XYZ file of C-alpha atoms in Angstrom:
470
model
C 81.363 94.710 121.760
C 82.302 95.769 125.361
C 81.432 96.930 128.869
C 81.679 100.379 129.468
C 81.733 99.601 133.175
C 85.473 97.057 132.187
C 87.154 99.489 130.786
C 86.297 103.008 132.257
C 88.954 105.246 135.027
C 87.954 108.358 136.659
C 91.251 110.530 136.593
C 91.876 113.986 138.574
C 92.332 117.560 136.569
C 94.737 120.035 138.825
C 94.754 123.108 138.685
C 93.723 125.564 135.211
C 92.377 128.668 134.816
C 89.090 128.350 133.490
C 87.113 131.766 130.920
C 83.861 131.801 131.805
C 81.593 134.435 131.978
C 78.536 132.915 132.206
C 78.970 130.477 135.030
C 78.823 130.405 138.887
C 81.761 130.224 140.892
C 79.171 127.683 142.590
C 78.910 125.902 139.916
C 82.917 126.097 138.842
C 83.652 124.653 142.761
C 84.070 120.943 141.090
C 84.514 120.261 137.351
C 82.435 116.834 136.454
C 85.435 114.243 136.390
C 86.848 113.579 133.013
C 86.023 109.826 132.285
C 88.569 108.445 130.433
C 88.827 105.003 127.923
C 91.722 103.145 126.956
C 89.845 99.956 125.500
C 89.689 99.822 121.347
C 86.198 98.175 121.149
C 82.962 98.910 120.409
C 81.810 99.945 123.257
C 77.694 99.545 124.785
C 75.719 101.894 123.757
C 74.753 105.023 127.561
C 71.259 104.477 128.099
C 70.287 107.871 129.466
C 70.772 107.845 133.036
C 69.667 111.894 134.269
C 67.917 114.537 131.444
C 66.072 114.529 128.302
C 65.096 110.145 127.541
C 66.467 109.340 124.053
C 67.947 105.812 121.512
C 71.734 106.113 122.118
C 73.708 106.267 118.963
C 76.825 103.472 119.377
C 79.827 104.653 118.184
C 82.254 102.035 116.313
C 85.398 100.949 118.011
C 84.039 104.074 120.308
C 82.278 105.097 122.846
C 80.000 108.015 124.571
C 81.222 110.347 126.901
C 78.803 110.506 130.081
C 77.556 113.469 131.891
C 76.616 115.335 134.418
C 73.280 117.842 135.397
C 74.049 120.888 136.944
C 70.855 122.459 137.630
C 69.210 121.679 134.571
C 72.597 121.756 132.482
C 74.502 119.131 131.004
C 77.742 119.240 131.470
C 80.439 117.464 130.161
C 83.955 117.033 130.471
C 87.161 116.500 127.699
C 90.419 117.034 128.025
C 93.089 116.942 124.983
C 95.583 115.143 125.628
C 98.486 112.528 124.093
C 96.942 108.335 123.400
C 98.218 106.072 122.219
C 95.932 105.008 119.230
C 95.769 100.912 118.477
C 95.294 100.874 115.024
C 94.972 97.266 114.455
C 96.285 94.349 116.299
C 99.886 94.653 115.657
C 100.084 98.711 115.129
C 99.643 101.349 117.561
C 100.293 105.723 116.388
C 100.701 108.355 119.381
C 98.142 110.277 117.832
C 96.261 113.600 120.008
C 93.361 112.575 121.390
C 90.551 112.876 123.501
C 90.546 111.402 127.255
C 92.748 108.294 126.131
C 91.486 107.880 122.603
C 90.975 109.618 118.952
C 89.161 110.692 117.674
C 86.978 111.726 120.969
C 84.333 109.750 122.256
C 80.957 110.999 121.030
C 79.132 113.699 123.036
C 75.503 112.442 122.599
C 72.304 115.586 123.960
C 68.796 116.102 123.688
C 66.975 118.988 121.382
C 66.587 122.083 124.329
C 69.725 120.339 126.257
C 71.400 123.907 128.346
C 75.813 122.407 127.526
C 77.737 123.299 129.291
C 81.729 121.591 128.471
C 84.423 121.932 130.263
C 87.836 121.061 128.445
C 91.297 120.418 129.894
C 94.357 120.936 128.041
C 97.073 118.629 128.217
C 98.632 119.035 124.833
C 101.979 120.144 124.933
C 100.386 123.435 122.501
C 97.401 126.276 122.564
C 94.393 124.515 121.519
C 90.928 125.113 120.789
C 87.457 123.411 120.592
C 84.900 124.452 117.117
C 81.570 122.715 117.195
C 81.679 121.755 113.603
C 77.938 122.190 112.304
C 76.144 124.425 115.710
C 74.363 126.912 115.704
C 75.376 129.053 118.731
C 76.959 132.129 119.928
C 79.396 134.046 118.083
C 82.235 133.984 121.175
C 81.585 129.890 121.874
C 81.952 128.958 118.344
C 85.694 127.839 119.004
C 88.418 129.719 116.135
C 91.334 130.631 118.087
C 92.164 133.915 117.505
C 88.654 134.902 116.649
C 85.977 134.020 118.796
C 88.040 133.707 122.591
C 91.413 133.640 123.387
C 93.031 129.900 122.504
C 92.966 127.604 125.921
C 96.963 127.096 127.067
C 98.338 123.862 128.260
C 97.338 123.185 131.700
C 94.936 126.246 131.378
C 91.280 125.022 131.573
C 87.849 126.849 129.231
C 84.169 126.169 129.494
C 81.752 126.272 126.927
C 78.558 126.682 127.421
C 75.187 126.502 124.776
C 71.416 125.450 123.522
C 71.976 122.459 121.568
C 69.154 123.997 119.929
C 68.539 121.929 116.384
C 69.265 118.064 116.051
C 71.081 116.440 113.970
C 74.856 115.000 113.923
C 77.600 117.877 113.939
C 81.817 116.842 115.141
C 84.548 119.009 116.602
C 87.742 119.512 115.828
C 90.334 122.070 116.877
C 90.064 125.109 116.170
C 93.937 126.202 116.511
C 96.950 124.543 114.698
C 94.435 123.711 112.752
C 96.246 120.933 110.165
C 98.672 120.206 112.817
C 95.828 119.010 115.709
C 93.857 117.499 112.812
C 96.431 115.229 111.369
C 97.570 114.328 115.263
C 93.967 112.802 115.257
C 91.837 115.493 117.083
C 87.818 114.741 117.212
C 84.890 113.715 117.973
C 81.403 113.190 116.978
C 78.885 114.972 118.021
C 74.352 113.658 118.164
C 71.753 115.459 119.654
C 68.535 113.680 119.574
C 65.262 115.275 118.819
C 63.088 115.652 121.525
C 60.389 115.165 120.401
C 58.616 112.686 117.126
C 60.437 114.121 114.290
C 58.293 114.094 110.533
C 61.892 114.246 108.987
C 63.598 111.211 111.585
C 62.280 108.600 111.897
C 63.106 106.039 114.342
C 65.038 103.632 113.525
C 66.658 99.748 115.889
C 70.029 100.345 115.540
C 72.144 103.622 115.018
C 75.899 103.815 114.720
C 78.058 106.440 114.189
C 81.977 107.257 113.291
C 84.054 109.571 112.053
C 86.693 109.276 108.093
C 90.531 110.126 109.467
C 93.686 110.337 106.908
C 96.703 109.042 108.619
C 100.755 109.183 106.995
C 102.318 106.898 109.647
C 106.013 105.248 107.608
C 105.836 101.285 108.164
C 107.905 100.879 111.759
C 107.222 104.414 113.231
C 104.345 105.571 115.229
C 103.804 108.979 114.594
C 102.330 110.076 111.207
C 103.317 113.377 109.124
C 101.699 116.388 110.536
C 102.850 118.181 106.679
C 100.878 115.835 104.729
C 98.881 117.072 102.195
C 98.280 113.939 99.988
C 100.475 110.411 99.711
C 98.147 109.729 102.909
C 99.110 105.373 103.845
C 96.276 105.260 106.753
C 92.447 105.985 104.938
C 90.416 105.192 108.760
C 86.754 105.148 110.365
C 87.529 106.359 113.880
C 91.478 106.376 113.399
C 91.115 102.151 113.034
C 92.107 100.556 109.520
C 90.746 96.720 108.562
C 91.200 95.000 109.975
C 91.073 96.050 113.597
C 87.389 97.997 112.337
C 84.533 96.304 113.714
C 81.227 94.858 112.124
C 77.763 96.567 112.362
C 75.711 93.674 114.149
C 72.092 94.230 113.357
C 69.000 91.963 113.353
C 67.253 90.835 110.158
C 64.533 93.693 109.068
C 66.056 95.719 111.638
C 65.604 99.646 110.495
C 69.791 100.691 110.298
C 71.092 104.620 110.594
C 74.621 105.002 109.851
C 75.957 107.833 110.419
C 79.580 108.383 108.169
C 81.765 112.515 108.828
C 84.671 113.208 106.658
C 87.785 114.693 108.407
C 90.111 114.323 105.986
C 91.686 115.731 102.833
C 89.469 114.016 100.581
C 86.270 112.646 99.059
C 85.016 109.539 99.995
C 82.755 107.098 98.195
C 81.068 105.165 100.422
C 79.256 101.938 99.175
C 76.841 99.263 100.809
C 76.947 95.892 99.587
C 73.288 93.936 99.794
C 71.244 96.567 99.648
C 69.956 100.177 99.218
C 69.794 103.421 101.706
C 68.933 106.835 100.956
C 70.051 110.023 102.691
C 68.567 110.681 105.092
C 70.788 114.010 107.331
C 73.640 115.842 106.347
C 75.461 118.478 109.277
C 72.643 121.312 108.275
C 70.117 118.855 109.376
C 67.079 116.212 108.141
C 67.331 115.789 105.185
C 63.308 116.776 102.547
C 62.252 113.510 102.172
C 61.465 115.374 98.403
C 65.549 114.706 98.143
C 66.288 111.844 98.862
C 66.220 108.316 96.150
C 67.551 105.083 97.028
C 71.334 104.750 96.518
C 74.050 102.530 97.141
C 76.768 104.442 97.515
C 77.283 108.444 98.334
C 79.348 109.787 98.562
C 80.980 111.864 101.875
C 83.144 115.279 100.822
C 85.851 116.854 103.061
C 83.905 118.106 106.075
C 81.457 116.747 105.464
C 78.453 114.537 108.241
C 76.019 111.975 105.751
C 73.858 109.964 107.670
C 71.986 107.003 105.625
C 69.300 104.819 106.349
C 67.807 101.778 104.800
C 66.159 98.160 106.072
C 68.495 95.498 106.692
C 66.592 92.976 105.199
C 68.762 90.265 103.143
C 70.600 87.931 105.634
C 74.245 88.134 104.819
C 77.917 89.377 105.532
C 77.713 92.551 103.703
C 81.409 94.466 102.540
C 81.733 97.814 103.756
C 83.723 99.866 102.343
C 85.474 103.657 100.542
C 84.923 102.164 97.533
C 87.877 103.924 96.133
C 90.456 101.322 96.013
C 93.213 102.729 97.385
C 91.723 103.962 101.135
C 91.138 99.850 101.381
C 95.116 99.422 101.743
C 97.094 99.405 104.409
C 100.513 101.093 104.217
C 100.376 101.752 100.587
C 103.233 102.682 99.230
C 102.655 105.454 96.363
C 106.113 105.070 94.603
C 105.762 101.381 93.518
C 106.260 100.163 89.674
C 103.757 98.252 88.185
C 105.221 94.711 87.317
C 102.236 93.181 86.123
C 103.360 90.748 83.345
C 107.012 91.160 83.867
C 109.606 88.231 84.079
C 111.979 88.368 86.799
C 112.989 85.450 87.783
C 115.735 85.267 86.082
C 116.816 88.476 87.998
C 115.042 86.849 91.539
C 117.599 83.575 90.916
C 120.289 86.180 91.109
C 119.607 88.176 93.730
C 118.745 84.941 96.098
C 121.680 84.128 96.066
C 122.462 86.619 97.781
C 119.455 87.297 100.136
C 117.636 83.620 100.359
C 113.873 85.140 101.699
C 113.725 87.195 98.710
C 110.768 86.975 96.557
C 109.320 88.336 94.011
C 105.916 90.763 93.586
C 103.460 92.227 91.624
C 103.883 90.119 88.293
C 100.883 88.636 88.872
C 98.606 91.712 90.811
C 98.946 92.641 94.036
C 97.139 89.915 95.951
C 100.677 87.720 96.106
C 101.027 91.184 98.638
C 98.368 89.732 101.068
C 99.187 86.025 100.755
C 103.182 86.184 101.299
C 104.075 85.201 105.421
C 107.289 88.060 105.248
C 108.997 89.759 107.786
C 107.771 93.692 107.706
C 108.830 96.891 110.158
C 107.960 96.854 113.982
C 104.768 98.425 114.499
C 102.893 98.343 110.651
C 100.606 96.799 109.057
C 100.875 94.277 105.309
C 98.776 96.580 102.994
C 96.254 93.993 102.681
C 95.224 91.329 105.078
C 92.090 89.371 107.041
C 90.608 86.059 107.200
C 86.549 85.157 105.838
C 85.618 81.933 106.112
C 86.658 80.950 102.134
C 90.431 82.328 102.442
C 92.531 85.844 102.210
C 89.777 89.451 101.980
C 92.657 91.215 100.823
C 91.540 94.331 102.530
C 93.320 97.505 104.758
C 92.446 100.832 106.089
C 88.471 101.250 105.472
C 87.429 98.472 105.120
C 84.634 96.450 107.125
C 81.474 93.897 107.410
C 78.208 95.084 107.952
C 76.115 91.370 109.335
C 72.706 91.208 108.788
C 71.560 88.099 111.352
C 67.579 86.718 111.195
C 68.675 85.426 115.159
C 70.490 88.679 116.090
C 67.935 89.501 119.264
C 67.084 93.698 120.328
C 69.885 95.791 121.324
C 72.160 92.808 120.587
C 75.676 94.327 118.728
C 77.089 91.143 118.972
C 79.455 90.506 117.087
C 77.743 87.470 115.335
C 79.668 85.118 113.792
C 81.241 84.677 110.141
C 77.322 84.263 107.591
C 76.230 79.848 107.413
C 75.273 80.346 104.320
C 72.380 78.203 102.359
C 73.029 74.774 100.434
C 73.235 75.943 96.424
C 73.527 79.753 97.410
C 77.482 79.905 97.470
C 79.423 80.796 94.210
C 80.811 77.339 93.388
C 84.207 76.093 90.680
C 82.622 75.022 88.019
C 83.910 71.685 86.228
C 81.956 71.337 83.341
C 82.717 72.070 78.911
C 82.742 75.026 78.065
C 81.755 76.152 75.090
C 84.032 78.981 73.466
C 83.238 82.668 74.875
C 83.328 85.640 72.775
C 85.232 88.251 72.920
C 85.186 91.980 71.639
C 88.431 93.689 69.110
C 90.230 96.275 71.122
C 90.723 97.657 66.944
C 87.897 101.170 66.566
C 87.472 103.248 64.067
C 87.670 107.128 64.013
C 85.226 109.280 63.285
C 86.609 110.527 60.182
C 89.517 109.617 58.775
C 93.786 110.637 59.673
C 95.597 113.986 57.739
C 98.300 111.780 57.909
C 97.953 107.618 58.809
C 100.934 106.334 61.485
C 103.914 104.631 60.141
C 103.201 101.603 62.133
C 100.907 100.587 65.033
C 101.785 101.805 68.358
C 101.815 101.706 71.196
C 101.541 102.733 74.459
C 102.932 101.935 78.226
C 100.938 104.415 80.970
C 103.063 104.718 83.575
C 101.396 107.028 86.314
C 103.280 109.779 87.607
C 105.591 108.955 91.351
C 104.201 112.907 92.412
C 101.178 114.722 93.485
C 103.016 117.556 92.760
C 101.778 120.675 90.959
C 97.878 119.463 92.867
């Protein structure tokens, strides 16, 4: 957790046109200075300094956008611009985002706030912003060409509306959307309740992050914007494991995690060691009659899920997408399955030509995490991360929920690895073993076949190398 003073800096915006029918010339006399963030660390929660009070969220590997109060209106300034995002130490991506980051900063307001957001376009093409899930005037919905003119390069537009209902929302462009979202343009929005709400509990820890995906070839830095299926970087807030910060909480804290999905596929989000309930969606808090205990919840495309649980089990608990290939980095989609194939003879011949050649895949994929082999510049191993007991063999959408008895209230710092009580860690067994029971591979059939096969057949399955036709 990094203090925000260390990394915030201010940058002026020169020129630009402002489109607004509801804002006076006095109010537009001076725009709020945009705050620019350069650190990929998780910033401390932004405690409100003006306006209605609320309990702030913590954006995983992100931050909350400061505001100013102007005659009772909460004013923000977003700058759409090219950014460089460190996805993990050793890899940086050339993306588009807001205020120096992708995703952009989280916007936090309170139910009933009148909000004014200035949006300055520093991209090489036009843009707009759609306030995903918000109730607002039609002309503020942000669909370029339908609700407003597009914001041209160098222009500043202003959006103004009342935050009418509490909940968790997102913002993203609705202009050249496939390109701009593929380049990382998105952000979180949280509207806190103005008073105690029967469906919104008070929590001690409140985290949020966005799911996004990129196709960045090893050695490259800019995503392929036309990709629709074969993504190789599955990210939380444009970070990949081991670059995703842990979620650090105090034992018995009530924890809320808000997850938004702006990828092109669904993500079953799974928490180890605890059960949770889904307490909110983009549509608002869920009725209590619809809640049941879960350990995995699916977050579909364009959706938000808000989960809550009591962190009552100490330890370092995995938290990840349950699609296995979403917990890998720079994964190739055309890699053949070589499990059980002995290619040692071939490897010896290749070693005569390429001394550093190493056999991979004949025992599984874990070798990829163990081998120290050269990789292209500006990429990261498929599986990586060193835990207290060895290689974690993960990547992509993976992090750790760290629950500690000694974590102080409001302290989000990483407490280090969990110290397990004596006798509570799985260990190697060296005693005698009885022969294990085994089940035969052969099975019956519901009725006899018309013709019996001439000889038993074994089927070798190979997955298709392409997603064509989907």
